[in-house]
XYZ file of C-alpha atoms in Angstrom:
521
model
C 0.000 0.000 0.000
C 1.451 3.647 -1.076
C 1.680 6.758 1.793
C -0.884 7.814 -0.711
C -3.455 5.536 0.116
C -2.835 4.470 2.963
C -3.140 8.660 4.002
C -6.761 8.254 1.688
C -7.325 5.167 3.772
C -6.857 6.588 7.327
C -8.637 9.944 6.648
C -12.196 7.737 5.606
C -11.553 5.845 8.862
C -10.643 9.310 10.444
C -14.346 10.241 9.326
C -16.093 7.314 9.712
C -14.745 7.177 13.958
C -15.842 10.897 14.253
C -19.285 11.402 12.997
C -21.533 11.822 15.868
C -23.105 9.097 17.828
C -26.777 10.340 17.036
C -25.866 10.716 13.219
C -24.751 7.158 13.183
C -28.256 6.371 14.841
C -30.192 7.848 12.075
C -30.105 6.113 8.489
C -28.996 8.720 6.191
C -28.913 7.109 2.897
C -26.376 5.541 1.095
C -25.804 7.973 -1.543
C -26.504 10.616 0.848
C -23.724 10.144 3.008
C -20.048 10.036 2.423
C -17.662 7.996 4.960
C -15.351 10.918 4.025
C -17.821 13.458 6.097
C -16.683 14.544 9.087
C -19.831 15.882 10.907
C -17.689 15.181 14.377
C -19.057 13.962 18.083
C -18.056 12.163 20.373
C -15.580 12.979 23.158
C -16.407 14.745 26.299
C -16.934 18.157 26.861
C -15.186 20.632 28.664
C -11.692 20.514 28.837
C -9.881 17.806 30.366
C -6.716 15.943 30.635
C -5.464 16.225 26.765
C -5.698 13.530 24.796
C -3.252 14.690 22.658
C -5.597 16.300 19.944
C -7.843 14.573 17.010
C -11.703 12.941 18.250
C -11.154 13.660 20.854
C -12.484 15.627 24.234
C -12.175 19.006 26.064
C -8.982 17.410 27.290
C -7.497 19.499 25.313
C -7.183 16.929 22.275
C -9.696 15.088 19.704
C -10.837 12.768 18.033
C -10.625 14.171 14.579
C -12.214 13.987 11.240
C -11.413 13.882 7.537
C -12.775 17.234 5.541
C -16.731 16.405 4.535
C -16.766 15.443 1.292
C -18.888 17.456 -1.427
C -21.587 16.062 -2.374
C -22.742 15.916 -6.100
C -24.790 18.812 -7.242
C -27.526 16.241 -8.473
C -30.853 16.192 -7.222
C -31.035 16.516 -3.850
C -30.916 13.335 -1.709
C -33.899 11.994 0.225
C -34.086 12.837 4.234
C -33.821 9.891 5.929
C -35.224 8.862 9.149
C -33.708 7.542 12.599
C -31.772 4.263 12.633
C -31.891 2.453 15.534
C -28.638 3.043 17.441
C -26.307 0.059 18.130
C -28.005 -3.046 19.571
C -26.898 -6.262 19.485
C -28.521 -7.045 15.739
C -26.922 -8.105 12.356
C -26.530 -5.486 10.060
C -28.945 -6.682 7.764
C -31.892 -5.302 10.116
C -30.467 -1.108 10.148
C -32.685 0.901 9.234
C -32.919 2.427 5.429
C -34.478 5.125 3.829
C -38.662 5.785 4.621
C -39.415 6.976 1.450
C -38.419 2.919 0.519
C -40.548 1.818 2.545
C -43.901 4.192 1.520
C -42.604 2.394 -1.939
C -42.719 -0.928 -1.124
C -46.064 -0.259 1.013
C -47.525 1.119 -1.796
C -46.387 -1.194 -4.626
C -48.312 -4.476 -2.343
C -51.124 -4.970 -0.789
C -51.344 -3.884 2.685
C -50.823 -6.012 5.535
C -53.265 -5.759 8.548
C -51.877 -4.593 11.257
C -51.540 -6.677 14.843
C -48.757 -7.384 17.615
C -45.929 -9.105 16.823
C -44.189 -9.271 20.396
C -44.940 -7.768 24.017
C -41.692 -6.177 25.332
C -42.656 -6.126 29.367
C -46.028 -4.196 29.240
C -45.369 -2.449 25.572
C -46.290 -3.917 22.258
C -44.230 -4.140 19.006
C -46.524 -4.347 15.890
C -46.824 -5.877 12.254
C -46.674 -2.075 10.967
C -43.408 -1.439 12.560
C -41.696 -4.577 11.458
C -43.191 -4.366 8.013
C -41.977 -0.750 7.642
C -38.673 -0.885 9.268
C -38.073 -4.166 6.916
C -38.885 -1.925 3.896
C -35.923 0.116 4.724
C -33.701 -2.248 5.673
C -34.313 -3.721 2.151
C -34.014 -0.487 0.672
C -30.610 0.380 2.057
C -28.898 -2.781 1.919
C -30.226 -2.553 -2.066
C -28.340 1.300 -2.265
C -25.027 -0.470 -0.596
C -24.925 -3.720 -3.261
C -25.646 -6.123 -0.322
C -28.268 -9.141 -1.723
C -31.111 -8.875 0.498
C -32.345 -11.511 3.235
C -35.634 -13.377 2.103
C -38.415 -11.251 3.208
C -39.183 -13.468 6.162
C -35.551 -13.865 7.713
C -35.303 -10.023 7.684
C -38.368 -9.172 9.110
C -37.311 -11.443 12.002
C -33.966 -9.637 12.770
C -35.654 -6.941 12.165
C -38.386 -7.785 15.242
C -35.689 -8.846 17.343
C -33.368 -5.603 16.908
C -37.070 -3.573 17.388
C -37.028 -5.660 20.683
C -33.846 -5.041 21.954
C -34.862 -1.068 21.670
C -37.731 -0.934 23.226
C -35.853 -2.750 26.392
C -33.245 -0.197 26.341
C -35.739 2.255 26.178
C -37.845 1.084 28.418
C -34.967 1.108 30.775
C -34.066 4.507 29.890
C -37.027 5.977 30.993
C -36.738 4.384 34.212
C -33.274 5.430 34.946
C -34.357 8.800 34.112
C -32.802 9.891 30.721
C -35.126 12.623 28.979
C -34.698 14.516 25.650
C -36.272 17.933 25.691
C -37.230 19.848 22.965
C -34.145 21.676 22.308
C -32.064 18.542 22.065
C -34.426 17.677 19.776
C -34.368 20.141 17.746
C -30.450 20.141 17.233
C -30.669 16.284 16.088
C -33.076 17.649 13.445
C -31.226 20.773 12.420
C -28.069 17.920 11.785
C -30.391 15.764 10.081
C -31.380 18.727 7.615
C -28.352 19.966 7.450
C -26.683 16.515 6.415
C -29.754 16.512 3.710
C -28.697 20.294 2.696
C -32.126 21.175 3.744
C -31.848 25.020 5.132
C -34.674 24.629 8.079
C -36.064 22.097 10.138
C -39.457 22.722 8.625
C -37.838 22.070 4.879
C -37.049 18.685 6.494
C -40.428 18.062 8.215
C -42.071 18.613 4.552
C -39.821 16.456 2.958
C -40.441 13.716 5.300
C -44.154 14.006 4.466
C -43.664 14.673 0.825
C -41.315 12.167 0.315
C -41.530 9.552 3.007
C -45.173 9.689 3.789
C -44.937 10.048 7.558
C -46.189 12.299 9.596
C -44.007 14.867 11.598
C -45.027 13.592 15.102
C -44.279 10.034 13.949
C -40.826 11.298 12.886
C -39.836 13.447 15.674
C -40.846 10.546 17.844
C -38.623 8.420 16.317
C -35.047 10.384 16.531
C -36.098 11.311 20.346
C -35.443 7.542 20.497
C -32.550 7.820 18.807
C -31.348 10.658 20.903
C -32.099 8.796 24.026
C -30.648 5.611 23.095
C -27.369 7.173 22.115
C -27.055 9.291 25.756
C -27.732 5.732 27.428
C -24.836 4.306 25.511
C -23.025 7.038 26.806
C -23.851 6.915 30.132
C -23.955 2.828 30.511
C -20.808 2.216 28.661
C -18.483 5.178 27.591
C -17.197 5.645 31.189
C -16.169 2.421 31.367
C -13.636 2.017 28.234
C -9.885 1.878 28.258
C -7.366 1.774 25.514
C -3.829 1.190 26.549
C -1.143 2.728 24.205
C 0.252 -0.742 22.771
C -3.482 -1.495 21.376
C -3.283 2.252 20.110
C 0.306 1.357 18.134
C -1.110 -2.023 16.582
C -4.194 -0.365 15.473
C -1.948 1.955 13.698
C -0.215 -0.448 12.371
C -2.964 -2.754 11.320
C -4.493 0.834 9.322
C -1.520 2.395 7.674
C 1.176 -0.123 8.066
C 3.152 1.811 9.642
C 4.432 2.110 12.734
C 3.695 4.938 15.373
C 5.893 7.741 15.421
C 8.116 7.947 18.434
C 7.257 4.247 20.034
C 10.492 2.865 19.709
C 12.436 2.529 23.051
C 15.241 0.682 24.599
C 15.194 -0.182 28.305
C 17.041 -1.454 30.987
C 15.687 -3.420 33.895
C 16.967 -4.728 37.725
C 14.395 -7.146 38.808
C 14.449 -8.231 42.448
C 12.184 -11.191 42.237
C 9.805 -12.045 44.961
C 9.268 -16.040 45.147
C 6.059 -17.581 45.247
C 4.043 -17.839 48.580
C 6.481 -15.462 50.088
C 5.203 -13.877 53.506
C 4.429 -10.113 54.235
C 7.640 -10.135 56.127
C 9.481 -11.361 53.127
C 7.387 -9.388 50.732
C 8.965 -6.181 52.545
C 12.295 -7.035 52.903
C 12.630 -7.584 49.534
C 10.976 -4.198 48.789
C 13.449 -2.577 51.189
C 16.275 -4.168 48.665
C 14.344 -2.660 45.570
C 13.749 0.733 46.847
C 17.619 1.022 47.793
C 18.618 -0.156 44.390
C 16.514 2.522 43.063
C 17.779 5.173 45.447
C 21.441 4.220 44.332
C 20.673 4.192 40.808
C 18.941 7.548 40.720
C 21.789 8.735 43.437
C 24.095 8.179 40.176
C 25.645 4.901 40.273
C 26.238 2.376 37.251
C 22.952 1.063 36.768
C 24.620 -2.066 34.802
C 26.816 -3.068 38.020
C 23.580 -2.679 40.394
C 21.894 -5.094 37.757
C 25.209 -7.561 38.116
C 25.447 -7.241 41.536
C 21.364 -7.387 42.466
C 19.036 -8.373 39.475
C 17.386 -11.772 39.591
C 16.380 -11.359 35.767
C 17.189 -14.589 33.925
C 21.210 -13.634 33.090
C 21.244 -12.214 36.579
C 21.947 -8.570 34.944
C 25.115 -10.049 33.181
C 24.161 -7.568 30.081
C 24.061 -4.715 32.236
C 20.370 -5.509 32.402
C 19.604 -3.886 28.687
C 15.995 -5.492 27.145
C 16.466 -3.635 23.817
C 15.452 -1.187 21.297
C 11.970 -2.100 20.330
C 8.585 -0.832 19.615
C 6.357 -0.149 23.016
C 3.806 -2.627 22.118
C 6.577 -5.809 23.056
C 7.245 -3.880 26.076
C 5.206 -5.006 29.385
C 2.443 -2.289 29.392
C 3.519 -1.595 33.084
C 6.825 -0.104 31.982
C 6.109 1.616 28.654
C 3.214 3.062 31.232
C 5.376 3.880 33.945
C 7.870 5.292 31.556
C 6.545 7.036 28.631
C 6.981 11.081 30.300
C 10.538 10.011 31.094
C 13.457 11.567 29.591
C 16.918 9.473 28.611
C 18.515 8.347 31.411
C 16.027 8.409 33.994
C 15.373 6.432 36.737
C 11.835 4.655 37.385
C 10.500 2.737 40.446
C 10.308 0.402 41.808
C 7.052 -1.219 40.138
C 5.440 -3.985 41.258
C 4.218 -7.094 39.521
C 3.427 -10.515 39.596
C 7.398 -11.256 39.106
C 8.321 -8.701 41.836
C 9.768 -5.330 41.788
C 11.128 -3.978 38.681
C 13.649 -0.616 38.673
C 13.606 0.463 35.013
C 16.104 2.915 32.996
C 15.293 4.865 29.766
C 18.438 4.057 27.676
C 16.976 5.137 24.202
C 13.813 6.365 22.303
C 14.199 6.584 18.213
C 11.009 7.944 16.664
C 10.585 5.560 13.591
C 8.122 6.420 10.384
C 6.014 9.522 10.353
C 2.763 8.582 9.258
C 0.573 9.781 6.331
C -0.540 12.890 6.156
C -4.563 13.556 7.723
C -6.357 16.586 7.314
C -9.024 17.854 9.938
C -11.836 20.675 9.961
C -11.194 23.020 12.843
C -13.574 25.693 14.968
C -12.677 28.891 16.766
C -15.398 28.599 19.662
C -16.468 30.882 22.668
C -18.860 29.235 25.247
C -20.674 30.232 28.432
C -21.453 27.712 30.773
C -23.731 27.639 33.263
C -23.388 25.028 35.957
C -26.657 23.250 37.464
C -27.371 21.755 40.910
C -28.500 22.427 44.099
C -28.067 25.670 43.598
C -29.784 26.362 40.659
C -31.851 24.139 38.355
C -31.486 23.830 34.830
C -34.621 25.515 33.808
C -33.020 28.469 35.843
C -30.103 28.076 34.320
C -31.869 28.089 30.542
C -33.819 30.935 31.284
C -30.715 32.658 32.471
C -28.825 31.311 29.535
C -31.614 32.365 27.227
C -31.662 36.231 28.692
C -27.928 36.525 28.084
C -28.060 35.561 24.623
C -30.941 38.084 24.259
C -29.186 40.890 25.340
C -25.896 39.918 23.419
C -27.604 39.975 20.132
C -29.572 43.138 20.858
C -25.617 44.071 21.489
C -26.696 45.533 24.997
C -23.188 43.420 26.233
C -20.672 41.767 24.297
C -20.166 37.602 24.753
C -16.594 37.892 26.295
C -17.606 40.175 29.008
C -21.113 38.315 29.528
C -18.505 35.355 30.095
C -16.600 36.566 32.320
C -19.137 37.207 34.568
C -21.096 34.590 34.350
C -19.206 30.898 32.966
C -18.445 28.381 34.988
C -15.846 27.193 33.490
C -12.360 27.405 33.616
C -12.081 29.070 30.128
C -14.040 32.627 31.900
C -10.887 34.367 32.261
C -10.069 34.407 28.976
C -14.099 35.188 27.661
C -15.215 31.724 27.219
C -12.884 31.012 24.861
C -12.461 27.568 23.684
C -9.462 27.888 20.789
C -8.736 26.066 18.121
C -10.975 22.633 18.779
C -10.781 19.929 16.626
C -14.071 17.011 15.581
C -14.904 15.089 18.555
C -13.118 17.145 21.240
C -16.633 17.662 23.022
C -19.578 16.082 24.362
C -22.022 14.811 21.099
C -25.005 17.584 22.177
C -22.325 20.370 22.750
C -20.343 19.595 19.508
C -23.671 18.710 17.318
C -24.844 22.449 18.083
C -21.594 23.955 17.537
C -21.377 22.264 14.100
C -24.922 23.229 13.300
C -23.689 27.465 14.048
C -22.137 29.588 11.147
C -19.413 31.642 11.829
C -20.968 34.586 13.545
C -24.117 32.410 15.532
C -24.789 32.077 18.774
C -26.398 28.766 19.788
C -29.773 28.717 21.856
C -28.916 26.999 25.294
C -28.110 23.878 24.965
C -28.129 21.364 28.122
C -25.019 18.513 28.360
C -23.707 16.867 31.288
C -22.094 19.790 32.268
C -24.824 22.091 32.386
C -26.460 25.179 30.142
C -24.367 26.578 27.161
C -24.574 29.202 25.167
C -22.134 28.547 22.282
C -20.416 31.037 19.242
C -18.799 30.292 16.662
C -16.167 32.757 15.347
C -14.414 30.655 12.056
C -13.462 27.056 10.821
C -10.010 26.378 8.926
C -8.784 22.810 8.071
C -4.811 21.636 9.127
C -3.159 18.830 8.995
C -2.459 16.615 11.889
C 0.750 16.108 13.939
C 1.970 12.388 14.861
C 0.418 12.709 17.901
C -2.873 14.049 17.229
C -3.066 11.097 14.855
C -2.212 9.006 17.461
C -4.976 10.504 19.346
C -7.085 10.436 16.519
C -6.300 6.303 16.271
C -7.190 6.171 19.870
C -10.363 7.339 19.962
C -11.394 5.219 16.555
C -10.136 2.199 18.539
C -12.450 3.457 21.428
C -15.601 3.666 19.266
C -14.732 0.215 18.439
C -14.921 -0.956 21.506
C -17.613 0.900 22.642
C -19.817 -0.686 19.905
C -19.050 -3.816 21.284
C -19.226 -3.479 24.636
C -22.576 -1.558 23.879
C -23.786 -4.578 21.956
C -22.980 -7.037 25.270
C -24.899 -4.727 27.187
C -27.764 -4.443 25.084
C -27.969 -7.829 25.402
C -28.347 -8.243 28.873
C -30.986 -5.610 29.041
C -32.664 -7.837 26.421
C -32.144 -10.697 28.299
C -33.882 -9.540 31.639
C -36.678 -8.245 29.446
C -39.797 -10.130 29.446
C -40.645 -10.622 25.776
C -44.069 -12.457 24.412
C -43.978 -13.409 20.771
C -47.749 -13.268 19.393
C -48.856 -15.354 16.436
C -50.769 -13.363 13.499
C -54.609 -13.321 13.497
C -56.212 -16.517 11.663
């Protein structure tokens, strides 16, 4: 594979790991949507610990996306609906486009309508599966994939409309709600990924063209929108990717290896036997932590690993391991090591093997990788805290007010900041920098990528509280090494959030009561 394409090759993946959560949720049609688009989401919010920049979160870093392809100037494509977000389904029952299924609806006779399945207390009908099918059909038709026979898809198709209503169901109990507002930002993305100027453009195109009405529709992505902040809160938290599962995802996409990775240690292990007593345990400790104290004190590291290593050639090679990439390093000490500098001293660290003193000999950054491009925004934000102290409808109506008198230009944003955020980027006037796709929280980054330069956002409720949110310009710039690092980490997290999502949906199915009905005679 050339740098060329592997750089083509990492930028669609690049796109494909940043688009928001909620867009992947709703089924925008094949030729509708690009996996070059890079309508970002997905992170955290305010600024945290950096992740070294690209997808990723307020850290200060992101999880980055590929420029958004053009789309042809053809005839506009056809809105689509909400997908279900993931559950633990094949892909042959995802949604597809409505308008398919008013076709396919039309074009046979119709079906009467009865339940299918009772999920708990709530019923799943003919109508839903028959309709959902349609789309199904209808997408996997615009992809090139041979469709199921009709009867096999309709029954993934019940089973993934199943495994919703469970998580939904569950939802509602653990008390996740989607107000208007974050409602109305998953529709301005929706019509803005259909190049549809207004939300009510799109709600006439989904009756025009999809025959459904707007209620039916709305209905549908506050599912969406609900499903996606319960993946977030159920299973997001939870996720860890280590920095050798980072390299070999690097190297499994590009074929090349990360930048900078390469490092040669040495190590004095004083080995603690098995079934050795607390009293031994410490002693031996004692003999670790005076090693290191000698070493750091200055002393030939490769005579204290003669003289006291119990590493298999008892520290005959001055205890060296070897240049080599992190990932064949013991995650402990490429862990423990990797804000080091040459020549530094580290630990003792504990293992299973005992207690390990470690030296950075050598670090040799190896191939650059290819070159990714990423949209960036210049953002201000004001944020508005809620608790005991003040609840969020407070907090909106404050929110709301300030807005007010900014555009009526009674105060400028950077003073009304100042005063008023609650977070840490006040002093300077709420502003956020340079921020690349993915670097906040999905509702907070899905209204700042619906503003145009200039716009100030309603205010818009995350975890974090009430925003109001301006956007002041967007560039595009190329990524360093590390931000595409960063960027790799956070598509390897996506990854395994899918799948851990899917396990969990799972359960939640399986502690569901479900009763499969037989059709009418």
């Amino acid at each position: 594979m050339t740098k060329t394409s592997r750089s083509f090759r990492l930028q669609r993946l690049a796109a494909r790991a940043t688009l928001p959560l909620l867009c992947a949720a709703l089924a925008i049609p094949a030729h509708a949507q690009s996996t070059d688009s890079a309508s970002s989401n997905k992170g955290k919010t305010q600024r945290a610990a950096p992740k070294a920049a690209a997808k990723p979160a307020p850290k200060r870093a992101a999880k980055p996306a590929a420029k958004a392809a053009k789309k042809p100037a053809t005839s506009k494509p056809a809105v689509t609906p909400a997908k279900p977000a993931p559950a633990a389904s094949s892909p042959a029952a995802a949604g597809a486009t409505p308008a398919a299924a008013a076709a396919t609806t039309s074009a046979a006779p119709r079906e009467a309508d009865y339940i299918v399945a009772v999920v708990n207390s709530e019923p799943v009908t003919n109508n839903e599966v028959r309709a959902r099918a349609a789309r199904a059909a209808q997408q996997l038709s615009e992809r090139g994939v041979p469709t199921p026979p009709t009867a096999d898809l309709r029954k993934e198709v019940l089973e993934r409309l199943i495994s919703e209503r469970a998580q939904l169901q569950y939802a509602r109990e653990t008390g996740i709600k989607v107000d208007d507002a974050a409602l109305e930002q998953a529709e301005l993305a929706i019509a803005r990924q259909n190049e549809l100027k207004s939300i009510d453009e799109l709600h006439r195109q989904v009756q025009q063209q999809m025959g459904i009405t707007v209620k039916d529709f709305r209905d549908d992505i506050r599912n969406q929108v609900t499903l996606a902040r319960l993946r977030e809160r159920e299973v997001e938290p939870k996720l860890k990717v280590t920095d050798s599962e980072v390299d070999a995802f690097i190297r499994e996409q590009t074929g090349v290896r990360a930048p900078g990775q390469d490092i040669n240690l040495a190590m004095i292990l004083v080995a603690v036997p098995e079934g050795a007593n607390a009293a031994e345990r410490t002693k031996l400790q004692q003999r670790a932590d005076d090693v290191a104290r000698r070493a750091k004190a200055g002393e030939d590291f490769a005579k204290l690993a003669t003289e006291f290593s119990d590493a298999n050639n008892r520290g005959r090679d001055g205890g060296v391991l070897g240049l080599r990439s992190a990932d064949k390093y013991p995650e402990l000490f490429v862990r423990a090591t990797q804000r080091s500098r040459i020549g530094d001293i580290v630990g003792p660290l504990k293992s299973d093997a005992g207690f390990h003193v470690i030296k950075v000999l050598e670090r040799k950054r190896n191939n650059d990788l290819p070159e990714v491009r990423i949209p960036q925004t210049h953002a201000h934000h004001i944020l508005l805290k809620v608790g005991a102290n003040q609840s969020e409808r407070v907090a909106r109506d404050r929110a709301a007010d300030m807005r007010r008198r900014i555009l009526a230009k009674q105060a400028d944003f950077e003073t009304v900041a100042r005063e008023n955020s609650q977070d840490e980027s006040a002093a300077e006037g709420g502003d956020l920098g340079w921020v690349s796709p993915g670097q906040f929280v999905p509702e907070f980054e899905q209204a700042m990528n619906n503003l145009d330069p200039g716009q100030i956002s309603p205010p818009i409720v995350t975890r974090f509280g009430v925003h109001l949110i301006r956007v002041d310009e967007r560039t595009e710039r190329t990524l360093s090494s590390d931000e595409q690092r960063q960027l790799a980490r956070n598509m390897l997290r996506e990854k395994k959030a899918q799948e851990s999502f899917d396990t969990w949906a799972r359960e939640v199915r399986g502690r569901a009561y479900v009763e499969y009905r037989d059709p009418p005679r």
